[in-house]
Short mmCIF file of the N, C-alpha and C atoms (twelve columns), coordinates in Angstrom:
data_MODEL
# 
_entry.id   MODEL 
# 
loop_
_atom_site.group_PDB 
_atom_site.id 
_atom_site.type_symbol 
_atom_site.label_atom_id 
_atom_site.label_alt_id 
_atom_site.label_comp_id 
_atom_site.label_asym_id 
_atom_site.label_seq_id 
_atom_site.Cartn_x 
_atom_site.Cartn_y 
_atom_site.Cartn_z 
_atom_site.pdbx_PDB_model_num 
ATOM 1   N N  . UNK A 1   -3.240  -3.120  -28.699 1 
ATOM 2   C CA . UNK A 1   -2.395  -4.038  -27.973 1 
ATOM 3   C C  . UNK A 1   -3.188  -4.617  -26.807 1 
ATOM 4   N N  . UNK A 2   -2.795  -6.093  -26.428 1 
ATOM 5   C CA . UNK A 2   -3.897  -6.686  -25.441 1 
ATOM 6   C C  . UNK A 2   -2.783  -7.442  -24.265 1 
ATOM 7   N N  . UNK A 3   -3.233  -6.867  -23.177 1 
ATOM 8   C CA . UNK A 3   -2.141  -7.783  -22.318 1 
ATOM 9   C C  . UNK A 3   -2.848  -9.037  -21.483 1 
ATOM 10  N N  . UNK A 4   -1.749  -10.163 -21.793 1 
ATOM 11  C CA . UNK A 4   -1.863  -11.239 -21.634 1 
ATOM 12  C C  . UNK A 4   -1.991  -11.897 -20.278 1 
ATOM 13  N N  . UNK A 5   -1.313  -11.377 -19.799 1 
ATOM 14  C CA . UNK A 5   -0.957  -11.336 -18.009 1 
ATOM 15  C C  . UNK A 5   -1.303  -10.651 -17.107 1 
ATOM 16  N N  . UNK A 6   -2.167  -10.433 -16.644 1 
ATOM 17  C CA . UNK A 6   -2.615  -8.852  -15.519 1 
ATOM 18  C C  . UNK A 6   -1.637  -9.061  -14.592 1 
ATOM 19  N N  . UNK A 7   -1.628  -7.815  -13.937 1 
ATOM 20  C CA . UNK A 7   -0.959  -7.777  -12.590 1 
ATOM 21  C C  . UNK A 7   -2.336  -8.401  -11.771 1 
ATOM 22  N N  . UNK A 8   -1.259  -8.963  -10.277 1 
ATOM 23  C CA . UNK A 8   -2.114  -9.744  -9.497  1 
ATOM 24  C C  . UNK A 8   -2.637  -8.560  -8.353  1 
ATOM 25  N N  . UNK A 9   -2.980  -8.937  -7.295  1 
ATOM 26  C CA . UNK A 9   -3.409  -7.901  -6.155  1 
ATOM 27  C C  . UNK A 9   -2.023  -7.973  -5.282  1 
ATOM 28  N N  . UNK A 10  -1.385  -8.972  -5.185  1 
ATOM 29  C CA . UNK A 10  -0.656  -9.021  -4.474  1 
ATOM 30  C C  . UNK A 10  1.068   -8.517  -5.029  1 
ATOM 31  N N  . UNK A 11  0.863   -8.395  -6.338  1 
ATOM 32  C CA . UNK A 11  2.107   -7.540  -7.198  1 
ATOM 33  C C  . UNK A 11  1.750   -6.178  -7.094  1 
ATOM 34  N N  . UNK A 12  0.685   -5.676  -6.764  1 
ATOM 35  C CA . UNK A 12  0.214   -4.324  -6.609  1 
ATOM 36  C C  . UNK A 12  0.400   -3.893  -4.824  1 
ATOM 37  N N  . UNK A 13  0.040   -4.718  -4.035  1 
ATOM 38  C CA . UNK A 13  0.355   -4.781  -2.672  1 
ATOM 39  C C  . UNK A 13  2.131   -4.288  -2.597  1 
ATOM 40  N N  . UNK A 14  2.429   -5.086  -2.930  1 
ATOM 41  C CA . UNK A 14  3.884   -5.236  -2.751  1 
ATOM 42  C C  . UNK A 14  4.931   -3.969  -3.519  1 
ATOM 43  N N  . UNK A 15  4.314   -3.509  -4.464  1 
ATOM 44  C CA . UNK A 15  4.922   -1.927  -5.410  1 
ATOM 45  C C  . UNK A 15  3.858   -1.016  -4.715  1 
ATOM 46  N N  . UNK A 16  2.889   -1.074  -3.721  1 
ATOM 47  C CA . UNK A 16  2.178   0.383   -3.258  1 
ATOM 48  C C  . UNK A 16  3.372   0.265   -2.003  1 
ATOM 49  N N  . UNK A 17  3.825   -0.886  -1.419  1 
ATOM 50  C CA . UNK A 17  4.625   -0.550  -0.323  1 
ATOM 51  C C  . UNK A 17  5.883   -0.218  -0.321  1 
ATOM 52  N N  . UNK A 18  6.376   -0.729  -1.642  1 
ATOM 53  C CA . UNK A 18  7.627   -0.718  -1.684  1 
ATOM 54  C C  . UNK A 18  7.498   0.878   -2.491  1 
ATOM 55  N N  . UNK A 19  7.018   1.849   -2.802  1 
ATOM 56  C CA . UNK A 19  6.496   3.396   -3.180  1 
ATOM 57  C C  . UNK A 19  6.668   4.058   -2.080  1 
ATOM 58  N N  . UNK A 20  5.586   3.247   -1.085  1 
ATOM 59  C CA . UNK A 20  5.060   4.369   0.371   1 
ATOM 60  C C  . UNK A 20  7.103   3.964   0.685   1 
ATOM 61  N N  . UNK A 21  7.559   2.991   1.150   1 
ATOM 62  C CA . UNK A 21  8.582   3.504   1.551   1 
ATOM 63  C C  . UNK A 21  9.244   4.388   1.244   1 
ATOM 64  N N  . UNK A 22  9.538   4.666   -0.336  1 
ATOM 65  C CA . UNK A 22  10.430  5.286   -0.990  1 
ATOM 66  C C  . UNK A 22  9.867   6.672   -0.894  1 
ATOM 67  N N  . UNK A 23  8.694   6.727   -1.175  1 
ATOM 68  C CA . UNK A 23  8.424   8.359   -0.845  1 
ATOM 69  C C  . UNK A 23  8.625   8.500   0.594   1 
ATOM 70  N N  . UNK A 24  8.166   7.925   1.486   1 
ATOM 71  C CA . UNK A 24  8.410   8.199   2.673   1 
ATOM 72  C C  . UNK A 24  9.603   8.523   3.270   1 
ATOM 73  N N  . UNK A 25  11.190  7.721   2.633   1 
ATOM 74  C CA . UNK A 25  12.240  8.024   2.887   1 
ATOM 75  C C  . UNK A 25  12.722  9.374   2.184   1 
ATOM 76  N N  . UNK A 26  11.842  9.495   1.164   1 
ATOM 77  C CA . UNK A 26  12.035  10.910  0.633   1 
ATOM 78  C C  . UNK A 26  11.760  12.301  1.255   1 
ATOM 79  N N  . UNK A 27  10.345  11.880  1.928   1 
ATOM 80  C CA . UNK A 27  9.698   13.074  2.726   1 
ATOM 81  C C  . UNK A 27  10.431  12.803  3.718   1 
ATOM 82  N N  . UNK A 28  11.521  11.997  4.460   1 
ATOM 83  C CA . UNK A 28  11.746  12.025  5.563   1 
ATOM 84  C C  . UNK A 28  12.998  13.158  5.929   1 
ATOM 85  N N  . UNK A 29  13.622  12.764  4.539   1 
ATOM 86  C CA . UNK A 29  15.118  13.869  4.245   1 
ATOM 87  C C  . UNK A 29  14.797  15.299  3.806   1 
ATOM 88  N N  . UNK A 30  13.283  15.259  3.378   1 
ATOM 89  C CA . UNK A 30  13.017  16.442  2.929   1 
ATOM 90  C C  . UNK A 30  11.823  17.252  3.678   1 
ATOM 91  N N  . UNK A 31  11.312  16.906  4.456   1 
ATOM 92  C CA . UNK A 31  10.043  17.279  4.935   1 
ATOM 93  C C  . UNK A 31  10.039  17.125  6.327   1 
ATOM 94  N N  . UNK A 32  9.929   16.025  7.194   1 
ATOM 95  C CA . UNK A 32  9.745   15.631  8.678   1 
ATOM 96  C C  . UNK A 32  9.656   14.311  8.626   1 
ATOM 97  N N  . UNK A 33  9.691   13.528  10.190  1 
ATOM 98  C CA . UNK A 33  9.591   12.201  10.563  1 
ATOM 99  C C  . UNK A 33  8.065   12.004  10.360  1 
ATOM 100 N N  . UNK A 34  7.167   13.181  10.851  1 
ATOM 101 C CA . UNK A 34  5.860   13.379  10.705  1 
ATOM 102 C C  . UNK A 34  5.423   12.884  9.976   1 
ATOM 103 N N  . UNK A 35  5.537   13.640  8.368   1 
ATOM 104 C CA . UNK A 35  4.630   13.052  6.929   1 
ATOM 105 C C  . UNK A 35  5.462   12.123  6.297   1 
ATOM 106 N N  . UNK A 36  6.687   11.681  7.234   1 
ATOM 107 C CA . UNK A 36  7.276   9.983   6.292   1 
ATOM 108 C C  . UNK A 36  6.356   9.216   7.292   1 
ATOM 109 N N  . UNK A 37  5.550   9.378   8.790   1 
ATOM 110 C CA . UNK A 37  5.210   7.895   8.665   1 
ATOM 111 C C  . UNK A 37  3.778   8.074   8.416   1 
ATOM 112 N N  . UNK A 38  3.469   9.419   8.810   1 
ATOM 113 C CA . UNK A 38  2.169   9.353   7.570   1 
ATOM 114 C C  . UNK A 38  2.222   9.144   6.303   1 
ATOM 115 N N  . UNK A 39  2.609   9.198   5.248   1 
ATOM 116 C CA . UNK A 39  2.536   8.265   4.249   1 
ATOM 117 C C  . UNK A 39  2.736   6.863   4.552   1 
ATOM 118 N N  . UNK A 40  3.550   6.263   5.511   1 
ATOM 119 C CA . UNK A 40  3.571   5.216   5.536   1 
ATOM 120 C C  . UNK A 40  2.487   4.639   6.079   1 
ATOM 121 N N  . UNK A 41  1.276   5.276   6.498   1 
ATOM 122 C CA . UNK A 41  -0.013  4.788   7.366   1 
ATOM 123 C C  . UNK A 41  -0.673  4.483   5.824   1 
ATOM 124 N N  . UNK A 42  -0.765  6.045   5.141   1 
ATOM 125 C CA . UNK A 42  -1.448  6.326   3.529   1 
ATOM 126 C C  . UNK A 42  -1.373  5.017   2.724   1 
ATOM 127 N N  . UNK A 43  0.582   4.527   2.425   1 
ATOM 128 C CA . UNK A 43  0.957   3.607   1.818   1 
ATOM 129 C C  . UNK A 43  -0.112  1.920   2.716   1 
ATOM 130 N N  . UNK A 44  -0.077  1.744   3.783   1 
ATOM 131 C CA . UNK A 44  -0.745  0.512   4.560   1 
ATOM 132 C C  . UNK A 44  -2.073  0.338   4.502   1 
ATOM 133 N N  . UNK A 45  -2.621  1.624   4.518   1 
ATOM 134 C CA . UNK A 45  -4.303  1.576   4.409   1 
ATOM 135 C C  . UNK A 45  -4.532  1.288   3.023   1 
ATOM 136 N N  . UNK A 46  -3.988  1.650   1.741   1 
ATOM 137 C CA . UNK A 46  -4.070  1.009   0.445   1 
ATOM 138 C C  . UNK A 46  -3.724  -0.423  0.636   1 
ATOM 139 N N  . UNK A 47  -2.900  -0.906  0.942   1 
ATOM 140 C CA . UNK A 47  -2.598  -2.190  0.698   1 
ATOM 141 C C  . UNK A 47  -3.516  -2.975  1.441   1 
ATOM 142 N N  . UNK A 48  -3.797  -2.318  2.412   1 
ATOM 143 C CA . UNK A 48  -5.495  -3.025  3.008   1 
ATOM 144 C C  . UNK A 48  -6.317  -2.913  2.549   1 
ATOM 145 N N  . UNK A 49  -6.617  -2.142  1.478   1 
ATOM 146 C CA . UNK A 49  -7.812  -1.874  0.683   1 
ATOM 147 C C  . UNK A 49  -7.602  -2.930  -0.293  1 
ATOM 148 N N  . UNK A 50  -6.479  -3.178  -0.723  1 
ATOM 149 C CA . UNK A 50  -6.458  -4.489  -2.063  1 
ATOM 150 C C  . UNK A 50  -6.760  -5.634  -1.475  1 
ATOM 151 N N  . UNK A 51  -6.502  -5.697  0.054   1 
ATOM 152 C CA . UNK A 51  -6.505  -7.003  0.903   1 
ATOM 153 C C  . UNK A 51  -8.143  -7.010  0.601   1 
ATOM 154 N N  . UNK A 52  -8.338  -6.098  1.414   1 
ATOM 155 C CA . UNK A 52  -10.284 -6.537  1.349   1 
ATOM 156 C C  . UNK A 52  -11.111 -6.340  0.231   1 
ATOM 157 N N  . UNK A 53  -10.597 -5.712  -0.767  1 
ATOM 158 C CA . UNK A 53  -10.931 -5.957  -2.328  1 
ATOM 159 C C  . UNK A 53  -11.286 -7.214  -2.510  1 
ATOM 160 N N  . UNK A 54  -9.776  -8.232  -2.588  1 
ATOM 161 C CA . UNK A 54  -9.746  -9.568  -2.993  1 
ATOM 162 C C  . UNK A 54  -10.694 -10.185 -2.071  1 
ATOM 163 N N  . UNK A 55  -10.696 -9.929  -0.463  1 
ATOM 164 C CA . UNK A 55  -12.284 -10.777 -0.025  1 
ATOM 165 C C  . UNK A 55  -13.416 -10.472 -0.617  1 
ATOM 166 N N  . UNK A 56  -13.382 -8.846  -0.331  1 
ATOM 167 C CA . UNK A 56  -14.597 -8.789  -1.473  1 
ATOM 168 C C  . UNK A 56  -15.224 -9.575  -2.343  1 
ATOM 169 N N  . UNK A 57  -14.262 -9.672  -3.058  1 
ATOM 170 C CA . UNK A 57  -14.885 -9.783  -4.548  1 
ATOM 171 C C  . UNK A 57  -15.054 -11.627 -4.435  1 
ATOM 172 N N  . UNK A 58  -14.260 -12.338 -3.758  1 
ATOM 173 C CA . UNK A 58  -13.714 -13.960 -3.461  1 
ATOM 174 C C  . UNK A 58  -15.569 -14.108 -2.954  1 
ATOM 175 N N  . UNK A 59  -15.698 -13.110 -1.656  1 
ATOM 176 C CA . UNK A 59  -17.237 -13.301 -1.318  1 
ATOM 177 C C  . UNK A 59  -18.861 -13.167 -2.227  1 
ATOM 178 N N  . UNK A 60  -18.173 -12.208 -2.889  1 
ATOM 179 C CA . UNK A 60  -19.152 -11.755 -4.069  1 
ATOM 180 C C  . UNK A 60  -19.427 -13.533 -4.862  1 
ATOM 181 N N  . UNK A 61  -18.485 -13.830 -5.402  1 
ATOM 182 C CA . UNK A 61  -18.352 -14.631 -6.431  1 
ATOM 183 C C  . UNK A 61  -18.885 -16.242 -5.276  1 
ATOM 184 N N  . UNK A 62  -18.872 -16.447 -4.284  1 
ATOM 185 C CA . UNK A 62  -19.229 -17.292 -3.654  1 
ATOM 186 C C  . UNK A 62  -20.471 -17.608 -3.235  1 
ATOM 187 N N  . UNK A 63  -20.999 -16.373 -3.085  1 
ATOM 188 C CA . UNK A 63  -22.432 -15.869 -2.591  1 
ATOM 189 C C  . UNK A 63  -23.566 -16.213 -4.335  1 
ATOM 190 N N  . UNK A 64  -22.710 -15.263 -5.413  1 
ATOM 191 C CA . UNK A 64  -23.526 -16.102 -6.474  1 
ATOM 192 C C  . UNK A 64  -23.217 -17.298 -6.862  1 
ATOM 193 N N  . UNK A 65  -22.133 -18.062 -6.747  1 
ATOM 194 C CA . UNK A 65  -22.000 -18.832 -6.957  1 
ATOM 195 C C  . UNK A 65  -23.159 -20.064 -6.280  1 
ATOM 196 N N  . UNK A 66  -23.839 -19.891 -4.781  1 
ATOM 197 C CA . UNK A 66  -24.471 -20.296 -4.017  1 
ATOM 198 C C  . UNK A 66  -26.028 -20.558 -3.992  1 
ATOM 199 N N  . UNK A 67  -26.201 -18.656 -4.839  1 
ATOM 200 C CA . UNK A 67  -27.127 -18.261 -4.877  1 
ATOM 201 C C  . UNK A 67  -27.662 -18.723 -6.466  1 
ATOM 202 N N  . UNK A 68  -26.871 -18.986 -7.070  1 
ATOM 203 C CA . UNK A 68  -27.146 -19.057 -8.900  1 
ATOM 204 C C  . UNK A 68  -27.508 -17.939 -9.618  1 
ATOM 205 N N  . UNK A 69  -27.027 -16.934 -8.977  1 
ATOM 206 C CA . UNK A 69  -26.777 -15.889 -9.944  1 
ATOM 207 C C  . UNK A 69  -26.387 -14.596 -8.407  1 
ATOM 208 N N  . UNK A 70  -26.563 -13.542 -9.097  1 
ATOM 209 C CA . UNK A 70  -26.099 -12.359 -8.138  1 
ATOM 210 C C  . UNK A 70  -27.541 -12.181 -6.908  1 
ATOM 211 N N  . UNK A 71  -26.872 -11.711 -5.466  1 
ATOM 212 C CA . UNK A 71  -27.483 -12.025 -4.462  1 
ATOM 213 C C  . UNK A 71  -27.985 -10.144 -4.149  1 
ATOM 214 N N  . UNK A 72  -28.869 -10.033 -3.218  1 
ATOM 215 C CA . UNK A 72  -28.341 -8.626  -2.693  1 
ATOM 216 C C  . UNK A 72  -26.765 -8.611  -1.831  1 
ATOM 217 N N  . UNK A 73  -27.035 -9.402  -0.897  1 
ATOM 218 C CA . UNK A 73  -26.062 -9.262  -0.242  1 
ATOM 219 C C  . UNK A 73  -24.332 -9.066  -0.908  1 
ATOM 220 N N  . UNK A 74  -24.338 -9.851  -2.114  1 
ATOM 221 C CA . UNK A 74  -22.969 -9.675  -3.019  1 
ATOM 222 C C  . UNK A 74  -23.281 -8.235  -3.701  1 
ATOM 223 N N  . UNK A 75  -24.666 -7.801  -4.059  1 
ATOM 224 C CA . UNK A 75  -24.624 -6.632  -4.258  1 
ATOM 225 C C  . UNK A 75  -24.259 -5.169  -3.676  1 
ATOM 226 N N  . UNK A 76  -24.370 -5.517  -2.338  1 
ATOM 227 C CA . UNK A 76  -23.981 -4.277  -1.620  1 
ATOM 228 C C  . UNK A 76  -22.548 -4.505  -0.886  1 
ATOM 229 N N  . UNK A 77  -21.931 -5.431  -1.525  1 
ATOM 230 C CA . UNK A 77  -20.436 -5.973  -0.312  1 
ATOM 231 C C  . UNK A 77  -19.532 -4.850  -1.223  1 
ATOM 232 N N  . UNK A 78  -19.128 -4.378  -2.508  1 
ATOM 233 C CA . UNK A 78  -18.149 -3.382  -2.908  1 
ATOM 234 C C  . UNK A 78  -18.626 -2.036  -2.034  1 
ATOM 235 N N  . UNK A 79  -19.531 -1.821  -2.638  1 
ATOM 236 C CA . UNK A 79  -19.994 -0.274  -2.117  1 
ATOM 237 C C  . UNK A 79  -20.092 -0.059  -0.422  1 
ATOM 238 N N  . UNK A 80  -20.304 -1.639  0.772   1 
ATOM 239 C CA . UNK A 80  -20.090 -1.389  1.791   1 
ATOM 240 C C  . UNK A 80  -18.466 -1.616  2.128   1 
ATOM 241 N N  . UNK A 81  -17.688 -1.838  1.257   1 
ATOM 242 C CA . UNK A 81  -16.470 -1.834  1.672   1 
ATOM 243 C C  . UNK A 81  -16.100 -0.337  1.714   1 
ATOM 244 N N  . UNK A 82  -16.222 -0.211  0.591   1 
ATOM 245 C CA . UNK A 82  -15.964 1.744   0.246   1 
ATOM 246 C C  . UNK A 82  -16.579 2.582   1.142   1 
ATOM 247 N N  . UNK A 83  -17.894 2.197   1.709   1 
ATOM 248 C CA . UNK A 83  -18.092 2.941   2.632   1 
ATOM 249 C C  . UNK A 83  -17.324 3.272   3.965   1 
ATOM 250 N N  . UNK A 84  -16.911 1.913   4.079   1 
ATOM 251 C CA . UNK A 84  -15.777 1.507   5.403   1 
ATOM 252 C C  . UNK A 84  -14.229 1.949   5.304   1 
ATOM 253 N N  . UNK A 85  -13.645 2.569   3.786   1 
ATOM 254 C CA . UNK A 85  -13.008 2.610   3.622   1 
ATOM 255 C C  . UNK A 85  -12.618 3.928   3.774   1 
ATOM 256 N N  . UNK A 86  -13.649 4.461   3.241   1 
ATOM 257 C CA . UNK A 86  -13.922 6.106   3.319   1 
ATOM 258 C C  . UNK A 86  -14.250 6.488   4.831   1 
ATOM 259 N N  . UNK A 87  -15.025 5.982   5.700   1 
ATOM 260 C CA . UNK A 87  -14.682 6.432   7.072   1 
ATOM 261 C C  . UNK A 87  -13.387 6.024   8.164   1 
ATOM 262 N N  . UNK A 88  -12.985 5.125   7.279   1 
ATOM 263 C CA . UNK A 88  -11.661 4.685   8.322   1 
ATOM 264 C C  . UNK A 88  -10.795 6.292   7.627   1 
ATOM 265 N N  . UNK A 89  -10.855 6.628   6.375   1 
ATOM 266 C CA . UNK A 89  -9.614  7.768   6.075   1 
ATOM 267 C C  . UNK A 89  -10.799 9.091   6.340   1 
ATOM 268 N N  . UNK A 90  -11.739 9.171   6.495   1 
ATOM 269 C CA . UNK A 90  -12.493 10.282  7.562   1 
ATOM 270 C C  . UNK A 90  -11.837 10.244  8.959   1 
ATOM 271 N N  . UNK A 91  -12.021 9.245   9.774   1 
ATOM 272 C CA . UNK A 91  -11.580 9.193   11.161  1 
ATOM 273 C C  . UNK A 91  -10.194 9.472   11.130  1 
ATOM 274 N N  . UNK A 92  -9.127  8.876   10.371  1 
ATOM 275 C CA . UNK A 92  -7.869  9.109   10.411  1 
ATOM 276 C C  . UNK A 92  -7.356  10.461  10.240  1 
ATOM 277 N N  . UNK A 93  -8.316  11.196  9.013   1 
ATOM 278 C CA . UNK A 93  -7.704  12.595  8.915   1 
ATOM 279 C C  . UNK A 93  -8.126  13.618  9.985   1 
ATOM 280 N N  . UNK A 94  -9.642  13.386  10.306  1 
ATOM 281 C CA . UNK A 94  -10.512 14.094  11.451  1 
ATOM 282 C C  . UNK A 94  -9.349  14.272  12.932  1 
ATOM 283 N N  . UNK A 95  -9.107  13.122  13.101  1 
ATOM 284 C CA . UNK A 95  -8.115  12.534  14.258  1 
ATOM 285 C C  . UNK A 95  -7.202  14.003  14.430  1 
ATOM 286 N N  . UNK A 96  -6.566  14.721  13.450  1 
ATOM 287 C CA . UNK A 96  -5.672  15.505  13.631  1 
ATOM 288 C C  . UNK A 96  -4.235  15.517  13.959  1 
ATOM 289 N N  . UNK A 97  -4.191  14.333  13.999  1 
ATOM 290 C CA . UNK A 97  -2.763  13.491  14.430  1 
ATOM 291 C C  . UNK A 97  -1.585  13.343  13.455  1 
ATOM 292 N N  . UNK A 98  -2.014  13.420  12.370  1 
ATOM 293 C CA . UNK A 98  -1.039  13.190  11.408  1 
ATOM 294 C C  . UNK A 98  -1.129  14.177  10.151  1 
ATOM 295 N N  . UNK A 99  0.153   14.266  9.476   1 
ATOM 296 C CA . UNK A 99  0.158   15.128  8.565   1 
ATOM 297 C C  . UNK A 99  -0.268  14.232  6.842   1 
ATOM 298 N N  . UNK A 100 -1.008  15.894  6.853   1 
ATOM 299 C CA . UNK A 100 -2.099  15.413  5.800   1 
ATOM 300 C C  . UNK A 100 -1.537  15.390  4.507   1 
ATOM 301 N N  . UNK A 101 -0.248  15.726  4.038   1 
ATOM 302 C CA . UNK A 101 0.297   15.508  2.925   1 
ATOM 303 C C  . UNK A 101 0.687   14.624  2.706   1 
ATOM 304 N N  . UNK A 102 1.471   14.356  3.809   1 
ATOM 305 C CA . UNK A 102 1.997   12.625  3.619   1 
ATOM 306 C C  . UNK A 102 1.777   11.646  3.652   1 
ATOM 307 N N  . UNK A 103 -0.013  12.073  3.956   1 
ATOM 308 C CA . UNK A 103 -0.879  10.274  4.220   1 
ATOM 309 C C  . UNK A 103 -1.429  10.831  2.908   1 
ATOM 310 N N  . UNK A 104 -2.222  11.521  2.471   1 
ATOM 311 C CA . UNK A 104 -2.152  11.730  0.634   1 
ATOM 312 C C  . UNK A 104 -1.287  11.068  -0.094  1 
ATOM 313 N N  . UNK A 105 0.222   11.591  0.044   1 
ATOM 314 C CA . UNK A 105 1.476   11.028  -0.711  1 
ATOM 315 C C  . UNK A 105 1.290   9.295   -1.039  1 
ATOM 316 N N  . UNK A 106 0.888   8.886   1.085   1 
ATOM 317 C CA . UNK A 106 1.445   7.602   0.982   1 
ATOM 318 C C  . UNK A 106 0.113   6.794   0.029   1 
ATOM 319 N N  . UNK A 107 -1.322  7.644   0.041   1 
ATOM 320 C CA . UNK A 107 -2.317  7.262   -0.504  1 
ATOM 321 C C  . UNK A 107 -2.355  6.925   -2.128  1 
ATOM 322 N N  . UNK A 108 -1.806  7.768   -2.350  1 
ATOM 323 C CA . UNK A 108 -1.325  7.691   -3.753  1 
ATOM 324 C C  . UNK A 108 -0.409  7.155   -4.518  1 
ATOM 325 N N  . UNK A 109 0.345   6.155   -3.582  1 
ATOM 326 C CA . UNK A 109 1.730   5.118   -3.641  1 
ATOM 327 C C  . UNK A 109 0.416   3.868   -4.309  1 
ATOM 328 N N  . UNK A 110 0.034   4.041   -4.377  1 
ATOM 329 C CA . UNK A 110 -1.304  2.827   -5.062  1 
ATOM 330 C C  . UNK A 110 -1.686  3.035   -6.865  1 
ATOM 331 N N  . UNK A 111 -2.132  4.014   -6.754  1 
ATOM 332 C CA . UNK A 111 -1.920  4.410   -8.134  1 
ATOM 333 C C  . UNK A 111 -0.551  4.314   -8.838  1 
ATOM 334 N N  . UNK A 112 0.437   4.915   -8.451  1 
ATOM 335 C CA . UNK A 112 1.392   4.813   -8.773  1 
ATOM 336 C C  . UNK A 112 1.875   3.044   -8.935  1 
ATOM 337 N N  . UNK A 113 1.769   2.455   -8.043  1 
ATOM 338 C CA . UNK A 113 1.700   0.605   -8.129  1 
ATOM 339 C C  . UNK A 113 0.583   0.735   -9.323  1 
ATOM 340 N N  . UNK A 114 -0.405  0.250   -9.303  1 
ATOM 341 C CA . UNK A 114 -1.364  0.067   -10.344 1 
ATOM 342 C C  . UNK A 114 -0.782  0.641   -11.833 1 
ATOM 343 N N  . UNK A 115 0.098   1.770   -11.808 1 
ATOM 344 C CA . UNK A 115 0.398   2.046   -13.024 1 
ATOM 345 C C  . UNK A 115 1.988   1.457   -13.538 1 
ATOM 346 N N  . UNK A 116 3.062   0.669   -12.086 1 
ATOM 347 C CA . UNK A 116 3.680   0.453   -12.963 1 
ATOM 348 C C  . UNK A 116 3.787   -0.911  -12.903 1 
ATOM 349 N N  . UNK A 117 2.895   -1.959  -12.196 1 
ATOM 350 C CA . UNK A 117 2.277   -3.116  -12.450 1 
ATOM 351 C C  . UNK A 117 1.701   -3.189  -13.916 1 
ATOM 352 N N  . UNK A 118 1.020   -2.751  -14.318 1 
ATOM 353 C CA . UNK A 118 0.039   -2.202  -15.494 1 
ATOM 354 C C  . UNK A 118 1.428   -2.659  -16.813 1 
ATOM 355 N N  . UNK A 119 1.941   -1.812  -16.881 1 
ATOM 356 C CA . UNK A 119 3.261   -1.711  -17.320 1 
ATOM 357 C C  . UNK A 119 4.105   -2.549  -17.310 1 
ATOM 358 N N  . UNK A 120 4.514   -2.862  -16.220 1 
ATOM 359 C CA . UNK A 120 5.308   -4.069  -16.096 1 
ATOM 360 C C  . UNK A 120 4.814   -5.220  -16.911 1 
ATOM 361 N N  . UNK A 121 3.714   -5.297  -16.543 1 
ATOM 362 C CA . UNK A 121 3.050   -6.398  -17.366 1 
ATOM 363 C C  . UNK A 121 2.978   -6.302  -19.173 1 
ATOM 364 N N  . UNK A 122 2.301   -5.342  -19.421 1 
ATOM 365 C CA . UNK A 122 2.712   -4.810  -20.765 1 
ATOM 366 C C  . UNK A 122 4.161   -4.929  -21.371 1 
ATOM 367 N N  . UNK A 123 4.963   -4.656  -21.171 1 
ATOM 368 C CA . UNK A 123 6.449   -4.793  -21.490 1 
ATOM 369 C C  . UNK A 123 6.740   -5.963  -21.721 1 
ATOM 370 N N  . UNK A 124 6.320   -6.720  -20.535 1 
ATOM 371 C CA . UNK A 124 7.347   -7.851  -20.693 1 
ATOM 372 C C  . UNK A 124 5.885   -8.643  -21.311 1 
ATOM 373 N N  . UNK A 125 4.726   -8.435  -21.944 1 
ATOM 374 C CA . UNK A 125 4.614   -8.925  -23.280 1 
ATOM 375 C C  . UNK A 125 5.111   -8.776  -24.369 1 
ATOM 376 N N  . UNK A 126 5.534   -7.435  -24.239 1 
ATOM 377 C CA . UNK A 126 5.970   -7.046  -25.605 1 
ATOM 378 C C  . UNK A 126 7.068   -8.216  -25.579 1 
ATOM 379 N N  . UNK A 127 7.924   -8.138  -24.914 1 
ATOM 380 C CA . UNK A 127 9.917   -8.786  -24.611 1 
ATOM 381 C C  . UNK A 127 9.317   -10.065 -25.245 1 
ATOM 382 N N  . UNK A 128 8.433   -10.746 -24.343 1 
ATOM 383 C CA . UNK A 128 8.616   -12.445 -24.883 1 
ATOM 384 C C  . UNK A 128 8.101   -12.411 -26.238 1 
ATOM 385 N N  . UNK A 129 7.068   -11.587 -26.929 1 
ATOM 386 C CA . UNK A 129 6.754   -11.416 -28.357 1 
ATOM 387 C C  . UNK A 129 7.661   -11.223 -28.602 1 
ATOM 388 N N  . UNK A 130 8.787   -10.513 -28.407 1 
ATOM 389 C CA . UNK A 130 9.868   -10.512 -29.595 1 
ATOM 390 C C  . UNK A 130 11.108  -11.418 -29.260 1 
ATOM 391 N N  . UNK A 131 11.043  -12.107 -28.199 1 
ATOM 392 C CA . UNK A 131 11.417  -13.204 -28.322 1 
ATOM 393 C C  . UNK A 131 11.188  -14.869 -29.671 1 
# 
């Protein structure tokens, strides 16, 4: 089976937040105020990660586009994002400030988007095929 439609970055933005809330209102009744708004930091720092993905990659593709084929500089822009990405959630957890389950939880409100974007999309190929 081949899907026709991807999810966008910004349909994935929008289901990692609308997750981090929902778990967050979950951990809030069940856990503390603590790890609901840490996940909700977890849930924001993903959706900033798709934000600077899409520059990413917008820069990547501009730079060869410029360059006529791939540059260093487009070469090292994913892996220096990740680097930046990975010390902003070093500093955040180091910090000690917040609880570490619930910025996990809210971290993982991304995957969870990615999988039912994924899906979403899938389905409703199937629907209009059998339309």
């Amino acid at each position: 089976m081949r899907i026709r439609a991807l999810p966008t970055i910004e349909a994935i933005q929008r289901t990692t937040v609308l997750a981090g809330l929902i778990v967050a209102v979950v951990l809030l009744v069940a856990s503390s105020p603590a790890s609901a708004a840490a996940c909700i930091l977890g849930a924001a720092l993903m959706a900033a990660n798709m934000t600077a993905l899409s520059w990413t990659v917008r820069a990547v593709f501009a730079l060869a586009r410029q360059a006529g084929g791939a540059s260093g500089l487009g070469l090292v822009a994913a892996p220096l994002k990740m680097l930046l990405l990975t010390g902003a959630v070093y500093l955040i957890i180091e910090s000690g400030r917040i609880n570490l389950a619930g910025f996990i939880a809210g971290t993982l409100t991304q995957f969870v988007a990615i999988f039912i974007e994924v899906g979403r999309a899938s389905f409703s190929d199937k629907l209009s095929a059998a339309v």
